[in-house]
GROMACS .gro file of C-alpha atoms in nm:
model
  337
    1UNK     CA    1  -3.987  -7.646  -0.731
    2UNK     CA    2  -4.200  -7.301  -0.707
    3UNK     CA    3  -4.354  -7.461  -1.052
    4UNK     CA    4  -4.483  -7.739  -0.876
    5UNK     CA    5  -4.696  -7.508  -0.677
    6UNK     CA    6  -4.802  -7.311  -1.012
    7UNK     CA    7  -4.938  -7.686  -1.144
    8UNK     CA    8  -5.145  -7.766  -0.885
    9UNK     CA    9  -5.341  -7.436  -0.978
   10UNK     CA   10  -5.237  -7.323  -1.306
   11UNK     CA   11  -5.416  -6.980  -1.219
   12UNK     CA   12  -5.339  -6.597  -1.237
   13UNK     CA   13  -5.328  -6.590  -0.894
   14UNK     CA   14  -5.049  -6.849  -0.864
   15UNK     CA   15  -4.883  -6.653  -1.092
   16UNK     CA   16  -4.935  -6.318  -0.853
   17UNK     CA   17  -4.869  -6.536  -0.565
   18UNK     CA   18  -4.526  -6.702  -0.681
   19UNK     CA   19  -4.402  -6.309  -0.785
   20UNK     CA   20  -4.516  -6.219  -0.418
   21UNK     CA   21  -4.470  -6.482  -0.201
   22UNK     CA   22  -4.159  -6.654  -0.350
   23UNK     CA   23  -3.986  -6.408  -0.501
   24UNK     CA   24  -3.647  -6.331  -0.427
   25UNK     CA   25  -3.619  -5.970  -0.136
   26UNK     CA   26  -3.356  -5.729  -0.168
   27UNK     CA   27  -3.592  -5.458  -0.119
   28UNK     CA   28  -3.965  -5.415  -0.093
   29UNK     CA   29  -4.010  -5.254  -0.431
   30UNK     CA   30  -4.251  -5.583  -0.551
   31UNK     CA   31  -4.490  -5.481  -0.263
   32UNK     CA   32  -4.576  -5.109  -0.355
   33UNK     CA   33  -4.605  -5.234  -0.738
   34UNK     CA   34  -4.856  -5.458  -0.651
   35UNK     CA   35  -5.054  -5.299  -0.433
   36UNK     CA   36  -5.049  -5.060  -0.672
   37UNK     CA   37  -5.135  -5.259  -0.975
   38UNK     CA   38  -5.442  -5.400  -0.795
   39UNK     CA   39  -5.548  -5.067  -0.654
   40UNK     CA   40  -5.589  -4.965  -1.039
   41UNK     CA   41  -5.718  -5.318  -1.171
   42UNK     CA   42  -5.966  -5.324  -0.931
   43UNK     CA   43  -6.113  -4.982  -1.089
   44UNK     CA   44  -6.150  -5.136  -1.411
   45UNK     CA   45  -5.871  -4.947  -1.593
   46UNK     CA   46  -5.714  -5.106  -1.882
   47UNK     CA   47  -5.443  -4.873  -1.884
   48UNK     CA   48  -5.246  -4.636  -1.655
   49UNK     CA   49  -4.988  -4.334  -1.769
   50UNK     CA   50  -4.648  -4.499  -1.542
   51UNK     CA   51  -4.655  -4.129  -1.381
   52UNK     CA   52  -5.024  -4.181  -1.238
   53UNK     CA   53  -4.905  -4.519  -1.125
   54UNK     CA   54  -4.607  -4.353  -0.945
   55UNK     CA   55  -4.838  -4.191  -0.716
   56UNK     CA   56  -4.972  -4.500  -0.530
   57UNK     CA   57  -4.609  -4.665  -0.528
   58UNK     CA   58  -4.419  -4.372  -0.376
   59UNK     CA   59  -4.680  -4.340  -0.104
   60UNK     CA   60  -4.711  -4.660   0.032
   61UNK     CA   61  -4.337  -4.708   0.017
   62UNK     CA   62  -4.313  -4.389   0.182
   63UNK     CA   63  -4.596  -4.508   0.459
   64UNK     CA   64  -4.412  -4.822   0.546
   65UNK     CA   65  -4.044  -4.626   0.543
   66UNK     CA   66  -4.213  -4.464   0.836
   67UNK     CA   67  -4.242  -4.797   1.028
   68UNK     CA   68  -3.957  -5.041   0.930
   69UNK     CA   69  -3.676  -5.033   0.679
   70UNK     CA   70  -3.720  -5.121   0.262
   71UNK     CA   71  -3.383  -5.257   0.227
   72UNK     CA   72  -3.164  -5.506   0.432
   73UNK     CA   73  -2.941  -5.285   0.695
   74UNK     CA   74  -2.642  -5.360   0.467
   75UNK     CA   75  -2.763  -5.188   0.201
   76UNK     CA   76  -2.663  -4.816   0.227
   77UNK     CA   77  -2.833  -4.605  -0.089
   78UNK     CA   78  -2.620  -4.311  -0.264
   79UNK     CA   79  -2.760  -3.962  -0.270
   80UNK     CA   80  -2.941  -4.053  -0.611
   81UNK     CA   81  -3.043  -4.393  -0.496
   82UNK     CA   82  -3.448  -4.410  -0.496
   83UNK     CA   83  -3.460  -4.494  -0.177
   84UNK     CA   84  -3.296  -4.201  -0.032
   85UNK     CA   85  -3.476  -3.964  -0.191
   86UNK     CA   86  -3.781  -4.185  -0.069
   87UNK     CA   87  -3.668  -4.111   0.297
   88UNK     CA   88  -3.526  -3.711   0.200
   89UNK     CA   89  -3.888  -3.668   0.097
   90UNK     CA   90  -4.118  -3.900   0.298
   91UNK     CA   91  -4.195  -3.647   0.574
   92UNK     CA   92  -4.347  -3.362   0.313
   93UNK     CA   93  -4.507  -3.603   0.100
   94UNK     CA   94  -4.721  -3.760   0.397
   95UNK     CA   95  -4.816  -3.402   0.478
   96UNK     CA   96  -4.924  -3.336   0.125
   97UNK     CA   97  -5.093  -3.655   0.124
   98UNK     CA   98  -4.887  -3.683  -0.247
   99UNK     CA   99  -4.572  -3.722  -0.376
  100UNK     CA  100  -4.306  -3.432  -0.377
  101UNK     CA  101  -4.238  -3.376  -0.699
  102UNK     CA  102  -3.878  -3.507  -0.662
  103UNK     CA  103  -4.012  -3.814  -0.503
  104UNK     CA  104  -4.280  -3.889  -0.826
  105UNK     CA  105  -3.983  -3.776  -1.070
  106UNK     CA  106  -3.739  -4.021  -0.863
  107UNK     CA  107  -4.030  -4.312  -0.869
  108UNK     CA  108  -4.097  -4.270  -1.283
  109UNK     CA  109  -3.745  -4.222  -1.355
  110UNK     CA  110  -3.642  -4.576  -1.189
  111UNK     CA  111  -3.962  -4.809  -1.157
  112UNK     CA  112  -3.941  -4.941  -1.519
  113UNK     CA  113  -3.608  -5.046  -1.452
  114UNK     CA  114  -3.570  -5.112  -1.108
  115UNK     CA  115  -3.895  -5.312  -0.993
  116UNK     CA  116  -4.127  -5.336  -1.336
  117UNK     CA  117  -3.880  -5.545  -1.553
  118UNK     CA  118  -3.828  -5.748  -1.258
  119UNK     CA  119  -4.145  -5.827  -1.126
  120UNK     CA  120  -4.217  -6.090  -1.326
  121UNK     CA  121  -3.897  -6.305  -1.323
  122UNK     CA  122  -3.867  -6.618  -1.107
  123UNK     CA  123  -3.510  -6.719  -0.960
  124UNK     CA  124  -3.291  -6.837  -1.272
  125UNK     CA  125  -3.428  -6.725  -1.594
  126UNK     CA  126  -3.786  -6.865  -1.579
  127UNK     CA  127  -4.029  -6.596  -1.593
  128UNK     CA  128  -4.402  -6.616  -1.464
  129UNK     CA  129  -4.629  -6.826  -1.650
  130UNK     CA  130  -4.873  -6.532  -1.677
  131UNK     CA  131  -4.764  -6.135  -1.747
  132UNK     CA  132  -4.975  -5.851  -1.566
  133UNK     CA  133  -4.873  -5.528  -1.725
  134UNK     CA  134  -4.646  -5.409  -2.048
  135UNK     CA  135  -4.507  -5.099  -2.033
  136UNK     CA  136  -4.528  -4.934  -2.369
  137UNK     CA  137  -4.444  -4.556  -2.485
  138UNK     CA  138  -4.167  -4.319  -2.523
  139UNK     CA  139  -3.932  -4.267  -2.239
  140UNK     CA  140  -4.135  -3.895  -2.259
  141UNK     CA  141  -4.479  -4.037  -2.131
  142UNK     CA  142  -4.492  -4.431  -2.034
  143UNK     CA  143  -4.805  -4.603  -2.074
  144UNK     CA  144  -4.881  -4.925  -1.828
  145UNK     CA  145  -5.125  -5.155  -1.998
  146UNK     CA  146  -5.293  -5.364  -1.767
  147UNK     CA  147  -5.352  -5.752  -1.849
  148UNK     CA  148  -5.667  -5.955  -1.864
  149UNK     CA  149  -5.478  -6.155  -1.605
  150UNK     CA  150  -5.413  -5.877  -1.374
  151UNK     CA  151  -5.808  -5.713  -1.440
  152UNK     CA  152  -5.935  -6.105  -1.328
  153UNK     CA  153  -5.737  -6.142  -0.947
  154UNK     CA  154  -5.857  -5.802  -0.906
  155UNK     CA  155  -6.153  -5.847  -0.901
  156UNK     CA  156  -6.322  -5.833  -0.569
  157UNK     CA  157  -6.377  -6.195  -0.500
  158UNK     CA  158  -5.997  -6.278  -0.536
  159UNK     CA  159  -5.820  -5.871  -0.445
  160UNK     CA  160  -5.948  -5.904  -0.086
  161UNK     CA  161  -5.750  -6.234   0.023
  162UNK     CA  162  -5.431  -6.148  -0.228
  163UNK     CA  163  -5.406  -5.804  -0.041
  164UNK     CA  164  -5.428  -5.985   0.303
  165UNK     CA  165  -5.121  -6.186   0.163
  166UNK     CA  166  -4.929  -5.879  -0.011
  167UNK     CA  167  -4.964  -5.709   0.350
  168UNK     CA  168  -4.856  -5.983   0.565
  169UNK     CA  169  -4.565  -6.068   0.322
  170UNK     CA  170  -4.487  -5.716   0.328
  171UNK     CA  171  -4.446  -5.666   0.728
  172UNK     CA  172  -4.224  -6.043   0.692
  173UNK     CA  173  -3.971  -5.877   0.494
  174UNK     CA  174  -3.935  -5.546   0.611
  175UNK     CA  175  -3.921  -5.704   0.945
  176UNK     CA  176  -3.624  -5.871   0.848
  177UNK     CA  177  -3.470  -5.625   0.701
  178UNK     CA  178  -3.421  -5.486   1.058
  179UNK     CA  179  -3.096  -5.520   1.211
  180UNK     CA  180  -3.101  -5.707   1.535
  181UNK     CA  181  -3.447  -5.879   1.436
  182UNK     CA  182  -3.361  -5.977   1.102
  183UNK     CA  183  -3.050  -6.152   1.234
  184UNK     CA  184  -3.256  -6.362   1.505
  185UNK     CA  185  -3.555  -6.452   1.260
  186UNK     CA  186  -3.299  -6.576   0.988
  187UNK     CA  187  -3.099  -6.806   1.285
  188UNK     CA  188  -3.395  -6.831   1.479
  189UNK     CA  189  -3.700  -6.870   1.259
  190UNK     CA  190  -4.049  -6.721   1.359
  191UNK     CA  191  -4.289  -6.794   1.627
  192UNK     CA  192  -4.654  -6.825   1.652
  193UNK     CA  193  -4.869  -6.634   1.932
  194UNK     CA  194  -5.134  -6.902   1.973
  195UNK     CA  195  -5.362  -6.662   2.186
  196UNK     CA  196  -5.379  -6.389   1.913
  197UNK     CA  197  -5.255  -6.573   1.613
  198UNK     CA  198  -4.987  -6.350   1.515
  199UNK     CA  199  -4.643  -6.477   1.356
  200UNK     CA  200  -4.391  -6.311   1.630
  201UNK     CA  201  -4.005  -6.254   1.610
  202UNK     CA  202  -3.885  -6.518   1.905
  203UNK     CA  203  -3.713  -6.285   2.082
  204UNK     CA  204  -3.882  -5.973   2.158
  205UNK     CA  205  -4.229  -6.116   2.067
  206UNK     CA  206  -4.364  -5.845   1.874
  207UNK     CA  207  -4.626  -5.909   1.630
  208UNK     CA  208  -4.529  -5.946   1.251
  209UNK     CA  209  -4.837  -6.045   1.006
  210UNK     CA  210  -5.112  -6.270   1.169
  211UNK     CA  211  -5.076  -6.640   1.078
  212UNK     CA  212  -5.385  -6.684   0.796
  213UNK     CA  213  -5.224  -6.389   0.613
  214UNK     CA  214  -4.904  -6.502   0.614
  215UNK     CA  215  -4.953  -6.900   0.448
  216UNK     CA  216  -5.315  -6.871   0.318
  217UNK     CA  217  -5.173  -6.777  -0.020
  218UNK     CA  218  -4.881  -7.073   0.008
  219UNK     CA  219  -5.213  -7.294   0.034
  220UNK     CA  220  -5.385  -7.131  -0.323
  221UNK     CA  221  -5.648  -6.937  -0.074
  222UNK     CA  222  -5.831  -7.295   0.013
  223UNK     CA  223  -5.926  -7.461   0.327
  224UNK     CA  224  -5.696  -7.740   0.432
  225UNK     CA  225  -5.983  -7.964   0.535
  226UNK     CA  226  -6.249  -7.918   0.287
  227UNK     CA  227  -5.982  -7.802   0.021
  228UNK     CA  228  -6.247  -7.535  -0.119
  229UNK     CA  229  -6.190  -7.149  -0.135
  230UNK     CA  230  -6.175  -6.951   0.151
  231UNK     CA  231  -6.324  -6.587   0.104
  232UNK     CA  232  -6.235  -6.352   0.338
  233UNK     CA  233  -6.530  -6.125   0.476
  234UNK     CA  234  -6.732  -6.372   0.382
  235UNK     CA  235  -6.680  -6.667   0.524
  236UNK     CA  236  -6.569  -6.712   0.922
  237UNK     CA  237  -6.200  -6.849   0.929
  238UNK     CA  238  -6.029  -7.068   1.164
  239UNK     CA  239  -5.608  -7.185   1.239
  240UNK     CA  240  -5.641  -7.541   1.274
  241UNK     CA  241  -5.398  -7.765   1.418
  242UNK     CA  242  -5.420  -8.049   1.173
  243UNK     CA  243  -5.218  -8.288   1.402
  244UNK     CA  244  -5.456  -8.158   1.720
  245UNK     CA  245  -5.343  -7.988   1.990
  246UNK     CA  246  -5.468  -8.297   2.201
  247UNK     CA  247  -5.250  -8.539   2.041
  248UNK     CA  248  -4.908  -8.300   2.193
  249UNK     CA  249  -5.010  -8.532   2.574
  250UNK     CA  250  -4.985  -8.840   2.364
  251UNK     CA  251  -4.624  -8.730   2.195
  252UNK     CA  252  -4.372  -8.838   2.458
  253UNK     CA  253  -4.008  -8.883   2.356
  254UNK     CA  254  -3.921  -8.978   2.049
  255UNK     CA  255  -3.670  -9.117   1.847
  256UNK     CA  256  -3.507  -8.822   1.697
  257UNK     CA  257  -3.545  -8.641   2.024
  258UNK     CA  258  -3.853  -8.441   2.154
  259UNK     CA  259  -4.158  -8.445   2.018
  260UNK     CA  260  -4.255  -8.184   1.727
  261UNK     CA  261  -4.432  -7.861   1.799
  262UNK     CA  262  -4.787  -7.843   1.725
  263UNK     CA  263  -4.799  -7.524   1.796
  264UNK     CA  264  -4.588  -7.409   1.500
  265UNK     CA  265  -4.561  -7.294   1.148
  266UNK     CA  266  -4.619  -7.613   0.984
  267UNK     CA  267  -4.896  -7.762   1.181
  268UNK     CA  268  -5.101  -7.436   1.141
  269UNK     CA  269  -5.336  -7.418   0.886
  270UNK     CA  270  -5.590  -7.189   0.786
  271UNK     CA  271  -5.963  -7.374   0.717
  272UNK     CA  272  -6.364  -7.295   0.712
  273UNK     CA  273  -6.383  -7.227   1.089
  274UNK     CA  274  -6.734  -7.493   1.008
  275UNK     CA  275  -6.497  -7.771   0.891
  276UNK     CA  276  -6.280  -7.672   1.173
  277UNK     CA  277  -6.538  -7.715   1.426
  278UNK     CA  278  -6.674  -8.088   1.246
  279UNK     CA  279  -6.331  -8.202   1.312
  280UNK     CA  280  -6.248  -8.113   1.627
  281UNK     CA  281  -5.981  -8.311   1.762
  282UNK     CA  282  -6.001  -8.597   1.541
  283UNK     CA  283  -5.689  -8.688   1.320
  284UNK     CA  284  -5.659  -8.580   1.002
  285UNK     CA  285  -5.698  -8.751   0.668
  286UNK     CA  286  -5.467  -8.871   0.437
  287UNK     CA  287  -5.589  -8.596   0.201
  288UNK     CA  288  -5.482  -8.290   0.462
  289UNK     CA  289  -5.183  -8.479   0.527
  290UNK     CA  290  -5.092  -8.431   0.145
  291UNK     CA  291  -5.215  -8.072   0.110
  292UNK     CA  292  -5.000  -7.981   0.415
  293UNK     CA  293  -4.701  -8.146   0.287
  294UNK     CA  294  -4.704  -7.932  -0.014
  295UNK     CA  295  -4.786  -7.638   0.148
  296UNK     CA  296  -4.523  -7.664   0.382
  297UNK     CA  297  -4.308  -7.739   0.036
  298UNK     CA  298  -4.405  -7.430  -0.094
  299UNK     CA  299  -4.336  -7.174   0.211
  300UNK     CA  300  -3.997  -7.372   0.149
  301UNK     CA  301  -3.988  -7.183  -0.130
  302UNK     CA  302  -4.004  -6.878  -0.058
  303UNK     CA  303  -3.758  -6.608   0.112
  304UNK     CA  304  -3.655  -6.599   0.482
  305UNK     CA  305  -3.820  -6.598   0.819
  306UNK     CA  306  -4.109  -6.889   0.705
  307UNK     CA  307  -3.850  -7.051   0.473
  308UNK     CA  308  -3.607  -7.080   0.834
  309UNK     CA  309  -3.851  -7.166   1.045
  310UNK     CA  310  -3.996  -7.515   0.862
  311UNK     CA  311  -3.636  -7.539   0.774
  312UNK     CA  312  -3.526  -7.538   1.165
  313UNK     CA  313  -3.850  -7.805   1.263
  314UNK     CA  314  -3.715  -8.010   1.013
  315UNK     CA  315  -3.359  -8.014   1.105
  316UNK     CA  316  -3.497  -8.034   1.483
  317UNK     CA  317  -3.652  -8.350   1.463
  318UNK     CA  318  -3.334  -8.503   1.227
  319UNK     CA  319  -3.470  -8.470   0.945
  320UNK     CA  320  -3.299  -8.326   0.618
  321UNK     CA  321  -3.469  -7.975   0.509
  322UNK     CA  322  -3.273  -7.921   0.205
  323UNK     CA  323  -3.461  -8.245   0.007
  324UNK     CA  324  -3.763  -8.192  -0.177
  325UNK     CA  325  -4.015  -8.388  -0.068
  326UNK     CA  326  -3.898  -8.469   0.317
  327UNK     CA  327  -4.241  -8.300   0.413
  328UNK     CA  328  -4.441  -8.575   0.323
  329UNK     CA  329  -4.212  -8.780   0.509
  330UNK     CA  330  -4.220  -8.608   0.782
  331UNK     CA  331  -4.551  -8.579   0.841
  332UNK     CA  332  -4.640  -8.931   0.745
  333UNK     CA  333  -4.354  -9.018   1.027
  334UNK     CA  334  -4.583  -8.758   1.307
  335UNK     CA  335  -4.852  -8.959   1.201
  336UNK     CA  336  -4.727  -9.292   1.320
  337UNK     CA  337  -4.619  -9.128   1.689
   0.00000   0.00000   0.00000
């Protein structure tokens, strides 16, 4: 299924955006190695010695180990474990403003291994259909050549919004990696805070990643009305409700109970604020219609709390959210209300 969303843009960046959307979470590994591989792309490096590249990883992981946890709270890391020299040595490597030398010796001894041989395998044994990096030298002095792949979403045009995403999938997953909050957004799904646009956990509402951040990159970076790119910086930027906010006074009950939530996850779409305003509350086309069913498909592919939370307005409104395809349905059913 996460190949379907590769073939509606076979691209570089759906490459980049199935290894860091869908990919599978255990820890948040994926996140520093990207940021870090786009950090360096984007200076028009071909190549990187895997100790220079260290330096980047460690301190971002570092940054956000000051915030939130980098591994679910099951996971509990041996002395030697990367991670716990990571926290041993976070505190005098943000006063350095650089890696301790344990820390970089800890990063270049396990990255290759541990996140860099990883990073581009889908679940199962498919791989991405487009590599970003080869690491090539003696175990002595690693060499990380960058691809032509990599060099082109790095570029500004495309690094600003793939950033945005890598950030906001970034605070998702470390968020629920926390205890208590991880175990309500994986029951309870997310929420959206319609007066500031941020994704929130349900229960305490505190702000996780802001809502264009979080599924822009599930929708290939385009507009859901106009379906043409979206730059960020450039162009303004709007959440529309595709089914309109208006039509929630003409939803009364319905069979399969009350009437679905327009003021969630998968009636939120990011679009030109321009095509936003032409439509106002007018109904969508049949062409949104489609492009939201298979972005909704594709956040269905990807890890907990989005995955949950379509999963939960599907199951809601009696519909089955294991099936592919029972977006369409379900949206061609809202629709007909």
């Amino acid at each position: 299924m996460s190949m379907d969303f590769f073939h509606l843009e076979p691209t570089a960046r759906s490459s980049w955006r199935l290894a860091v959307l869908m990919g599978a979470n255990t820890r948040t590994y994926k996140f520093a190695l990207g940021a870090a591989l786009l950090d360096t792309a984007a200076e028009g490096r071909s190549e990187i010695l895997l100790r220079d590249l260290a330096v980047p990883y460690a301190m971002s992981l570092v940054r956000h180990l000051d915030k939130a946890p980098q591994a679910p709270s099951a996971v509990v890391p041996g002395a030697s474990d990367f991670l716990a020299v990571a926290k041993r040595e976070a505190a005098e490597s943000l006063r350095l403003g650089h890696p301790t030398e344990e820390l970089l010796a800890a990063s270049v001894r396990s990255m290759p291994a541990m996140v860099m041989q990883k990073f581009h395998n889908l679940r199962g044994e498919a791989e991405l259909p487009h590599r970003f990096y080869e690491v090539t030298g003696s175990s002595r002095e690693r060499v990380v050549r960058l691809s032509d792949p990599l060099r082109e979403i790095a570029r500004p045009e495309q690094a600003a919004s793939l950033r945005g995403e890598l950030t906001a999938r970034w605070s998702i997953v470390e968020t629920s990696f926390a205890a208590e909050i991880g175990r309500s957004l994986i029951r309870e799904g997310v929420a959206v805070d319609m007066t500031t646009l941020q994704i929130t956990d349900k229960r305490r509402r505190r702000s996780v990643a802001g809502v264009t951040d979080a599924v822009i990159g599930f929708q290939h970076g385009l507009c859901l009305i106009c379906a043409e790119p979206i730059t960020p910086g450039i162009d303004d930027i709007a959440v529309d409700h595709v089914f309109p906010y208006s039509f929630m006074r003409m939803l009364g009950p319905v069979d399969h109970g009350t009437a679905p939530d327009l003021d969630a996850i998968w009636n939120l779409a990011p679009a030109h604020a321009s095509c936003n305003g032409r439509k106002s509350n007018g109904p969508p086309k049949p062409a949104e219609l489609i492009r939201l069913a298979q972005r909704n498909e594709a956040i269905m592919q990807s890890p907990h709390p989005l995955r949950r939370t379509l999963q939960l307005t599907l199951q809601d409104n009696g519909y089955n959210s294991t099936r592919s395809g029972e977006w369409l349905t379900f949206i061609q059913w809202v629709s007909l209300l």
